[in-house]
């Protein structure tokens, strides 16, 4: 949940950077897709890029937020701060204070239990933060191109498109499944991704978009969520208006 301190200390930075990220939607080399809504004209730009790809890799990070080390989050914070150039001593102090507040909101998060026990967490992207979506996207853009470069793929040959921890990597030439599976192994090795084979999808032409809805049997108890009973559901294509 966004607290008052984070709202006051982060909004001035976030509002600027989120607009810049949105302005990169038409930039083929940019991976930031946070503001893309399929029901808007923004989807057209994304769809044009997808149609130009020879192959698409989709992967699912398990427990992505919980496995992110503090060092990576601190790197993101420093990148955010580096985007601003203070022109007065007051602005310099203010930017330094913004950095401290971001560290306390995203990294140094002490907890005090009802019994008086105090503890902190090492790393982990907090949910409900103003920065959660942008931070997850930035880490995806840090990790996936690093693995691609290790495989010999430059941004001219493969580009990830990320929105939080969701991502599609567009390859402009099909290198074959053996090479593509090297992306999964490198992400697991370098960034403790924990991506299983069933969570690594390779899509070839033709591409299309469809919407499925999950249907449970009448009387199914959904009070405790659906993650543990999803195998009992059936999926049907949604053809009406959403």
PDB file of N, CA and C in Angstrom, residues 62-122:
ATOM      1  N   UNK A  62       8.603 -17.234 -11.865  1.00  0.00           N
ATOM      2  CA  UNK A  62       7.948 -17.681 -10.638  1.00  0.00           C
ATOM      3  C   UNK A  62       8.490 -16.868  -9.463  1.00  0.00           C
ATOM      4  N   UNK A  63       7.578 -16.294  -8.691  1.00  0.00           N
ATOM      5  CA  UNK A  63       7.960 -15.528  -7.503  1.00  0.00           C
ATOM      6  C   UNK A  63       8.969 -14.433  -7.859  1.00  0.00           C
ATOM      7  N   UNK A  64       8.713 -13.743  -8.985  1.00  0.00           N
ATOM      8  CA  UNK A  64       9.662 -12.739  -9.474  1.00  0.00           C
ATOM      9  C   UNK A  64       9.955 -11.690  -8.406  1.00  0.00           C
ATOM     10  N   UNK A  65       8.906 -11.085  -7.848  1.00  0.00           N
ATOM     11  CA  UNK A  65       9.110 -10.011  -6.878  1.00  0.00           C
ATOM     12  C   UNK A  65       9.873 -10.481  -5.647  1.00  0.00           C
ATOM     13  N   UNK A  66       9.576 -11.689  -5.194  1.00  0.00           N
ATOM     14  CA  UNK A  66      10.178 -12.177  -3.945  1.00  0.00           C
ATOM     15  C   UNK A  66      11.641 -12.561  -4.091  1.00  0.00           C
ATOM     16  N   UNK A  67      12.119 -12.734  -5.313  1.00  0.00           N
ATOM     17  CA  UNK A  67      13.486 -13.209  -5.524  1.00  0.00           C
ATOM     18  C   UNK A  67      14.454 -12.111  -5.955  1.00  0.00           C
ATOM     19  N   UNK A  68      14.023 -10.850  -5.974  1.00  0.00           N
ATOM     20  CA  UNK A  68      14.904  -9.790  -6.465  1.00  0.00           C
ATOM     21  C   UNK A  68      15.841  -9.312  -5.364  1.00  0.00           C
ATOM     22  N   UNK A  69      17.160  -9.345  -5.602  1.00  0.00           N
ATOM     23  CA  UNK A  69      18.129  -8.929  -4.588  1.00  0.00           C
ATOM     24  C   UNK A  69      18.141  -7.417  -4.397  1.00  0.00           C
ATOM     25  N   UNK A  70      18.545  -6.994  -3.206  1.00  0.00           N
ATOM     26  CA  UNK A  70      18.579  -5.571  -2.879  1.00  0.00           C
ATOM     27  C   UNK A  70      19.522  -4.809  -3.803  1.00  0.00           C
ATOM     28  N   UNK A  71      20.615  -5.465  -4.239  1.00  0.00           N
ATOM     29  CA  UNK A  71      21.587  -4.783  -5.104  1.00  0.00           C
ATOM     30  C   UNK A  71      20.951  -4.344  -6.422  1.00  0.00           C
ATOM     31  N   UNK A  72      20.077  -5.177  -6.975  1.00  0.00           N
ATOM     32  CA  UNK A  72      19.434  -4.831  -8.243  1.00  0.00           C
ATOM     33  C   UNK A  72      18.448  -3.678  -8.060  1.00  0.00           C
ATOM     34  N   UNK A  73      17.736  -3.686  -6.941  1.00  0.00           N
ATOM     35  CA  UNK A  73      16.783  -2.609  -6.667  1.00  0.00           C
ATOM     36  C   UNK A  73      17.524  -1.295  -6.445  1.00  0.00           C
ATOM     37  N   UNK A  74      18.661  -1.355  -5.743  1.00  0.00           N
ATOM     38  CA  UNK A  74      19.464  -0.152  -5.532  1.00  0.00           C
ATOM     39  C   UNK A  74      19.985   0.397  -6.859  1.00  0.00           C
ATOM     40  N   UNK A  75      20.358  -0.500  -7.766  1.00  0.00           N
ATOM     41  CA  UNK A  75      20.803  -0.068  -9.094  1.00  0.00           C
ATOM     42  C   UNK A  75      19.689   0.689  -9.806  1.00  0.00           C
ATOM     43  N   UNK A  76      18.465   0.187  -9.708  1.00  0.00           N
ATOM     44  CA  UNK A  76      17.313   0.864 -10.309  1.00  0.00           C
ATOM     45  C   UNK A  76      17.132   2.250  -9.704  1.00  0.00           C
ATOM     46  N   UNK A  77      17.243   2.345  -8.388  1.00  0.00           N
ATOM     47  CA  UNK A  77      17.094   3.640  -7.716  1.00  0.00           C
ATOM     48  C   UNK A  77      18.136   4.631  -8.223  1.00  0.00           C
ATOM     49  N   UNK A  78      19.372   4.186  -8.336  1.00  0.00           N
ATOM     50  CA  UNK A  78      20.438   5.077  -8.809  1.00  0.00           C
ATOM     51  C   UNK A  78      20.214   5.505 -10.258  1.00  0.00           C
ATOM     52  N   UNK A  79      19.665   4.611 -11.075  1.00  0.00           N
ATOM     53  CA  UNK A  79      19.341   4.985 -12.457  1.00  0.00           C
ATOM     54  C   UNK A  79      18.259   6.061 -12.470  1.00  0.00           C
ATOM     55  N   UNK A  80      17.243   5.900 -11.628  1.00  0.00           N
ATOM     56  CA  UNK A  80      16.175   6.904 -11.532  1.00  0.00           C
ATOM     57  C   UNK A  80      16.751   8.262 -11.138  1.00  0.00           C
ATOM     58  N   UNK A  81      17.580   8.274 -10.106  1.00  0.00           N
ATOM     59  CA  UNK A  81      18.157   9.532  -9.631  1.00  0.00           C
ATOM     60  C   UNK A  81      19.047  10.163 -10.698  1.00  0.00           C
ATOM     61  N   UNK A  82      19.759   9.337 -11.455  1.00  0.00           N
ATOM     62  CA  UNK A  82      20.673   9.857 -12.477  1.00  0.00           C
ATOM     63  C   UNK A  82      19.945  10.532 -13.632  1.00  0.00           C
ATOM     64  N   UNK A  83      18.632  10.320 -13.727  1.00  0.00           N
ATOM     65  CA  UNK A  83      17.857  10.945 -14.798  1.00  0.00           C
ATOM     66  C   UNK A  83      17.585  12.428 -14.537  1.00  0.00           C
ATOM     67  N   UNK A  84      17.911  12.891 -13.343  1.00  0.00           N
ATOM     68  CA  UNK A  84      17.628  14.276 -12.970  1.00  0.00           C
ATOM     69  C   UNK A  84      18.933  15.009 -12.660  1.00  0.00           C
ATOM     70  N   UNK A  85      19.020  16.259 -13.098  1.00  0.00           N
ATOM     71  CA  UNK A  85      20.234  17.053 -12.904  1.00  0.00           C
ATOM     72  C   UNK A  85      19.896  18.284 -12.068  1.00  0.00           C
ATOM     73  N   UNK A  86      20.318  18.309 -10.798  1.00  0.00           N
ATOM     74  CA  UNK A  86      20.029  19.475  -9.951  1.00  0.00           C
ATOM     75  C   UNK A  86      20.835  20.691 -10.393  1.00  0.00           C
ATOM     76  N   UNK A  87      20.202  21.844 -10.400  1.00  0.00           N
ATOM     77  CA  UNK A  87      20.863  23.069 -10.839  1.00  0.00           C
ATOM     78  C   UNK A  87      21.158  24.031  -9.697  1.00  0.00           C
ATOM     79  N   UNK A  88      20.656  23.737  -8.516  1.00  0.00           N
ATOM     80  CA  UNK A  88      20.935  24.556  -7.340  1.00  0.00           C
ATOM     81  C   UNK A  88      21.276  23.630  -6.182  1.00  0.00           C
ATOM     82  N   UNK A  89      21.854  24.195  -5.121  1.00  0.00           N
ATOM     83  CA  UNK A  89      22.182  23.388  -3.940  1.00  0.00           C
ATOM     84  C   UNK A  89      20.916  22.840  -3.290  1.00  0.00           C
ATOM     85  N   UNK A  90      19.828  23.592  -3.354  1.00  0.00           N
ATOM     86  CA  UNK A  90      18.568  23.116  -2.790  1.00  0.00           C
ATOM     87  C   UNK A  90      18.071  21.899  -3.564  1.00  0.00           C
ATOM     88  N   UNK A  91      18.108  21.959  -4.887  1.00  0.00           N
ATOM     89  CA  UNK A  91      17.677  20.831  -5.705  1.00  0.00           C
ATOM     90  C   UNK A  91      18.576  19.623  -5.487  1.00  0.00           C
ATOM     91  N   UNK A  92      19.862  19.869  -5.246  1.00  0.00           N
ATOM     92  CA  UNK A  92      20.788  18.767  -4.977  1.00  0.00           C
ATOM     93  C   UNK A  92      20.430  18.058  -3.674  1.00  0.00           C
ATOM     94  N   UNK A  93      20.116  18.841  -2.631  1.00  0.00           N
ATOM     95  CA  UNK A  93      19.707  18.243  -1.348  1.00  0.00           C
ATOM     96  C   UNK A  93      18.377  17.516  -1.498  1.00  0.00           C
ATOM     97  N   UNK A  94      17.477  18.110  -2.266  1.00  0.00           N
ATOM     98  CA  UNK A  94      16.161  17.498  -2.460  1.00  0.00           C
ATOM     99  C   UNK A  94      16.286  16.168  -3.194  1.00  0.00           C
ATOM    100  N   UNK A  95      17.120  16.118  -4.223  1.00  0.00           N
ATOM    101  CA  UNK A  95      17.309  14.874  -4.969  1.00  0.00           C
ATOM    102  C   UNK A  95      17.955  13.810  -4.094  1.00  0.00           C
ATOM    103  N   UNK A  96      18.895  14.237  -3.242  1.00  0.00           N
ATOM    104  CA  UNK A  96      19.516  13.303  -2.300  1.00  0.00           C
ATOM    105  C   UNK A  96      18.476  12.750  -1.328  1.00  0.00           C
ATOM    106  N   UNK A  97      17.564  13.609  -0.897  1.00  0.00           N
ATOM    107  CA  UNK A  97      16.500  13.165   0.014  1.00  0.00           C
ATOM    108  C   UNK A  97      15.547  12.208  -0.690  1.00  0.00           C
ATOM    109  N   UNK A  98      15.253  12.467  -1.962  1.00  0.00           N
ATOM    110  CA  UNK A  98      14.403  11.553  -2.727  1.00  0.00           C
ATOM    111  C   UNK A  98      15.040  10.161  -2.795  1.00  0.00           C
ATOM    112  N   UNK A  99      16.337  10.117  -2.984  1.00  0.00           N
ATOM    113  CA  UNK A  99      17.037   8.832  -3.055  1.00  0.00           C
ATOM    114  C   UNK A  99      16.917   8.080  -1.734  1.00  0.00           C
ATOM    115  N   UNK A 100      17.110   8.794  -0.635  1.00  0.00           N
ATOM    116  CA  UNK A 100      16.990   8.166   0.687  1.00  0.00           C
ATOM    117  C   UNK A 100      15.582   7.608   0.882  1.00  0.00           C
ATOM    118  N   UNK A 101      14.578   8.382   0.494  1.00  0.00           N
ATOM    119  CA  UNK A 101      13.193   7.936   0.661  1.00  0.00           C
ATOM    120  C   UNK A 101      12.887   6.723  -0.215  1.00  0.00           C
ATOM    121  N   UNK A 102      13.441   6.681  -1.426  1.00  0.00           N
ATOM    122  CA  UNK A 102      13.231   5.519  -2.290  1.00  0.00           C
ATOM    123  C   UNK A 102      13.880   4.275  -1.700  1.00  0.00           C
ATOM    124  N   UNK A 103      15.077   4.437  -1.124  1.00  0.00           N
ATOM    125  CA  UNK A 103      15.753   3.298  -0.492  1.00  0.00           C
ATOM    126  C   UNK A 103      14.924   2.773   0.669  1.00  0.00           C
ATOM    127  N   UNK A 104      14.379   3.688   1.468  1.00  0.00           N
ATOM    128  CA  UNK A 104      13.579   3.262   2.624  1.00  0.00           C
ATOM    129  C   UNK A 104      12.254   2.635   2.196  1.00  0.00           C
ATOM    130  N   UNK A 105      11.719   3.065   1.060  1.00  0.00           N
ATOM    131  CA  UNK A 105      10.441   2.521   0.595  1.00  0.00           C
ATOM    132  C   UNK A 105      10.604   1.186  -0.114  1.00  0.00           C
ATOM    133  N   UNK A 106      11.734   0.997  -0.819  1.00  0.00           N
ATOM    134  CA  UNK A 106      11.901  -0.191  -1.655  1.00  0.00           C
ATOM    135  C   UNK A 106      12.871  -1.222  -1.093  1.00  0.00           C
ATOM    136  N   UNK A 107      13.786  -0.808  -0.213  1.00  0.00           N
ATOM    137  CA  UNK A 107      14.803  -1.747   0.282  1.00  0.00           C
ATOM    138  C   UNK A 107      14.760  -1.880   1.798  1.00  0.00           C
ATOM    139  N   UNK A 108      14.953  -0.769   2.512  1.00  0.00           N
ATOM    140  CA  UNK A 108      15.026  -0.809   3.977  1.00  0.00           C
ATOM    141  C   UNK A 108      13.623  -0.685   4.552  1.00  0.00           C
ATOM    142  N   UNK A 109      12.948  -1.806   4.658  1.00  0.00           N
ATOM    143  CA  UNK A 109      11.562  -1.806   5.119  1.00  0.00           C
ATOM    144  C   UNK A 109      11.452  -2.588   6.422  1.00  0.00           C
ATOM    145  N   UNK A 110      11.620  -1.924   7.560  1.00  0.00           N
ATOM    146  CA  UNK A 110      11.522  -2.637   8.843  1.00  0.00           C
ATOM    147  C   UNK A 110      10.070  -2.968   9.192  1.00  0.00           C
ATOM    148  N   UNK A 111       9.896  -4.113   9.826  1.00  0.00           N
ATOM    149  CA  UNK A 111       8.580  -4.544  10.281  1.00  0.00           C
ATOM    150  C   UNK A 111       8.638  -4.791  11.787  1.00  0.00           C
ATOM    151  N   UNK A 112       7.585  -4.422  12.476  1.00  0.00           N
ATOM    152  CA  UNK A 112       7.487  -4.652  13.919  1.00  0.00           C
ATOM    153  C   UNK A 112       6.223  -5.462  14.169  1.00  0.00           C
ATOM    154  N   UNK A 113       6.384  -6.628  14.750  1.00  0.00           N
ATOM    155  CA  UNK A 113       5.244  -7.507  15.020  1.00  0.00           C
ATOM    156  C   UNK A 113       4.515  -7.059  16.281  1.00  0.00           C
ATOM    157  N   UNK A 114       3.335  -7.636  16.491  1.00  0.00           N
ATOM    158  CA  UNK A 114       2.557  -7.308  17.690  1.00  0.00           C
ATOM    159  C   UNK A 114       3.308  -7.673  18.961  1.00  0.00           C
ATOM    160  N   UNK A 115       4.193  -8.675  18.857  1.00  0.00           N
ATOM    161  CA  UNK A 115       4.954  -9.090  20.028  1.00  0.00           C
ATOM    162  C   UNK A 115       6.211  -8.271  20.270  1.00  0.00           C
ATOM    163  N   UNK A 116       6.445  -7.272  19.421  1.00  0.00           N
ATOM    164  CA  UNK A 116       7.607  -6.413  19.610  1.00  0.00           C
ATOM    165  C   UNK A 116       8.836  -6.847  18.840  1.00  0.00           C
ATOM    166  N   UNK A 117       8.713  -7.878  17.993  1.00  0.00           N
ATOM    167  CA  UNK A 117       9.848  -8.340  17.202  1.00  0.00           C
ATOM    168  C   UNK A 117      10.026  -7.433  15.986  1.00  0.00           C
ATOM    169  N   UNK A 118      11.234  -6.954  15.775  1.00  0.00           N
ATOM    170  CA  UNK A 118      11.550  -6.094  14.632  1.00  0.00           C
ATOM    171  C   UNK A 118      12.441  -6.857  13.658  1.00  0.00           C
ATOM    172  N   UNK A 119      12.139  -6.787  12.377  1.00  0.00           N
ATOM    173  CA  UNK A 119      12.964  -7.458  11.381  1.00  0.00           C
ATOM    174  C   UNK A 119      12.878  -6.694  10.059  1.00  0.00           C
ATOM    175  N   UNK A 120      13.838  -6.946   9.179  1.00  0.00           N
ATOM    176  CA  UNK A 120      13.857  -6.324   7.855  1.00  0.00           C
ATOM    177  C   UNK A 120      13.945  -7.416   6.797  1.00  0.00           C
ATOM    178  N   UNK A 121      13.683  -7.055   5.557  1.00  0.00           N
ATOM    179  CA  UNK A 121      13.772  -7.989   4.440  1.00  0.00           C
ATOM    180  C   UNK A 121      14.932  -7.593   3.540  1.00  0.00           C
ATOM    181  N   UNK A 122      15.667  -8.579   3.072  1.00  0.00           N
ATOM    182  CA  UNK A 122      16.778  -8.330   2.165  1.00  0.00           C
ATOM    183  C   UNK A 122      16.283  -8.473   0.735  1.00  0.00           C
TER     184      UNK A 122
END
